[in-house]
């Protein structure tokens, strides 16, 4: 189960994505404003890696930006490292291109093959006990049988 913290992170995820996306071959032109619409997470079975996909809009195009957050550098993946992020509760996090992080790829395959869903989580605030995480962001649902085409629907949840 993922733990979610009320924390300050630097750079923010929106800042990170705004710098990353225009520099990618799939990204928007640098002058296009980028709006982060939401995100969804997968649970790491070892509870070590944050696995998250952000959905962003830029110039009428919807983009998925998969990221992983690690508590130490991923050996042999220097070219997939995007930035080191400072998290006020967890310390330094190494942020990687999700599609080049083996943990993300394995979890994405599991989602596609067995329909494993979004990470369940507990919010960790200043109180003595963590509480259930309220639904925020986006929910992705799949419709159809396994095969070459699977329709996906993404809906925004109320905050």
C-alpha positions as MATLAB code, in Angstrom:
seq = 'XXXXXXXXXXXXXXXXXXXXXXXXXXXXXXXXXXXXXXXXXXXXXXXXXXXXXXXXXXXXXXXXXXXXXXXXXXXXXXXXXXXXXXXXXXXXXXXXXXXXXXXXXXXXXXXXXXXXXXXXXXXXXXXXXXXXXXXXXXXXXXXXXXXXXXXXXXXXXXX';
ca = [
       0.000    0.000    0.000;
       1.377    3.381   -1.001;
       1.894    6.069    1.630;
       1.064    9.643    0.680;
       2.636   12.531    2.593;
       1.602   16.129    3.009;
       5.037   17.291    1.928;
       6.932   19.983    0.093;
       8.842   18.782   -2.958;
      11.416   20.691   -4.988;
      11.133   20.900   -7.899;
       7.384   20.329   -7.874;
       6.030   17.655  -10.182;
       4.416   20.344  -12.351;
       7.769   22.178  -12.643;
       9.571   18.943  -13.443;
       7.055   18.052  -16.186;
       7.076   21.597  -17.625;
      10.863   21.361  -18.040;
      10.897   17.733  -19.225;
       8.093   17.530  -21.788;
       9.224   20.199  -24.308;
      12.691   18.618  -24.436;
      11.283   15.234  -25.524;
      10.643   14.157  -29.137;
       6.998   13.506  -28.183;
       6.669   16.782  -26.260;
       4.953   20.027  -27.104;
       6.791   23.083  -28.429;
       8.509   25.034  -25.632;
       6.101   27.974  -25.974;
       3.003   25.784  -25.337;
       1.674   26.044  -21.784;
       1.445   22.697  -20.004;
      -1.407   21.887  -17.622;
      -1.143   18.905  -15.293;
      -4.631   17.380  -15.251;
      -4.040   14.567  -12.784;
      -2.158   11.380  -12.152;
      -2.513    7.743  -11.249;
      -0.153    5.465   -9.336;
       0.665    1.790   -9.162;
       1.799    0.010   -6.009;
       5.376   -1.241   -5.895;
       5.220   -4.714   -4.305;
       8.458   -3.897   -2.449;
       7.166   -0.462   -1.329;
      10.414    1.208   -2.456;
       9.576    2.897   -5.772;
       6.915    5.518   -6.426;
       5.290    4.618   -9.758;
       3.173    7.390  -11.228;
       1.793    8.524  -14.584;
       0.829   12.164  -15.014;
      -1.697   13.253  -17.607;
      -0.970   16.689  -19.012;
      -2.554   18.865  -21.666;
      -0.500   21.003  -24.027;
      -1.802   22.722  -27.139;
      -4.895   20.538  -27.420;
      -2.900   17.323  -26.985;
      -3.191   14.967  -24.031;
       0.153   13.479  -22.951;
       1.066   10.761  -20.479;
       4.263   11.356  -18.525;
       5.326    8.204  -16.625;
       7.739    8.797  -13.745;
       9.309    6.751  -10.993;
      10.663    8.055   -7.701;
      13.443    6.136   -5.982;
      15.229    6.525   -2.656;
      18.587    5.771   -4.271;
      19.997    5.881   -7.803;
      18.964    3.072  -10.149;
      22.145    1.257  -11.128;
      22.948    1.512  -14.843;
      20.181    4.030  -15.554;
      22.042    7.345  -15.548;
      20.639    8.183  -18.980;
      17.050    7.693  -17.694;
      17.525   10.001  -14.685;
      15.476   13.174  -15.046;
      16.246   15.053  -11.830;
      16.951   14.706   -8.137;
      13.950   15.931   -6.167;
      13.944   17.027   -2.537;
      11.002   15.670   -0.538;
      10.446   17.257    2.890;
       9.514   13.919    4.498;
      11.528   11.372    2.494;
      14.672   13.313    1.574;
      16.341   13.055   -1.818;
      14.362   11.187   -4.483;
      15.835   10.189   -7.844;
      13.220   10.740  -10.557;
      13.386    8.530  -13.659;
      11.647    8.241  -17.008;
       9.122    5.546  -16.127;
       9.372    3.749  -19.452;
      13.085    3.252  -18.842;
      12.689    2.046  -15.253;
      12.279   -1.750  -15.031;
       9.896   -1.498  -12.055;
       7.489    0.736  -14.002;
       7.587   -1.563  -17.027;
       6.834   -4.656  -14.910;
       3.938   -2.934  -13.145;
       2.518   -1.594  -16.418;
       2.609   -5.121  -17.852;
       0.834   -6.439  -14.744;
      -1.868   -3.812  -15.121;
      -2.330   -4.684  -18.796;
      -2.377   -8.458  -18.239;
      -4.349   -8.851  -15.019;
      -6.071   -5.505  -14.635;
      -4.329   -4.543  -11.425;
      -5.598   -1.098  -10.543;
      -4.474    2.149   -9.054;
      -2.481    2.096   -5.838;
      -4.495    2.104   -2.668;
      -2.999    4.499   -0.212;
      -2.904    5.945    3.234;
      -2.361    9.653    3.747;
       0.325   10.479    6.312;
      -0.082   13.873    7.952;
       1.039   15.300   11.283;
      -1.409   13.234   13.353;
      -0.521   10.068   15.248;
      -2.220    7.695   12.802;
      -2.336    7.678    9.020;
      -5.809    7.988    7.542;
      -7.374    6.762    4.322;
      -6.416    8.741    1.265;
      -9.426   10.524   -0.231;
      -9.923    9.965   -3.975;
      -8.170   12.681   -5.986;
      -6.846   12.967   -9.498;
      -7.926   10.544  -12.178;
      -9.227    7.035  -12.560;
      -8.295    5.003  -15.633;
     -10.591    2.139  -16.575;
     -10.191   -0.419  -19.325;
     -13.034   -1.819  -21.369;
     -12.727   -4.805  -23.664;
     -11.186   -8.208  -23.986;
      -7.442   -8.796  -24.231;
      -6.328   -8.267  -27.785;
      -4.768   -5.707  -30.076;
      -7.210   -2.912  -29.126;
      -8.338   -2.007  -25.619;
     -10.412    1.097  -25.106;
      -9.488    3.262  -22.152;
     -11.586    5.891  -20.468;
     -10.106    8.484  -18.122;
     -12.389   10.477  -15.847;
     -11.598   13.266  -13.418;
     -12.583   12.634   -9.819;
     -14.008   15.282   -7.554;
     -11.487   16.717   -5.138;
];
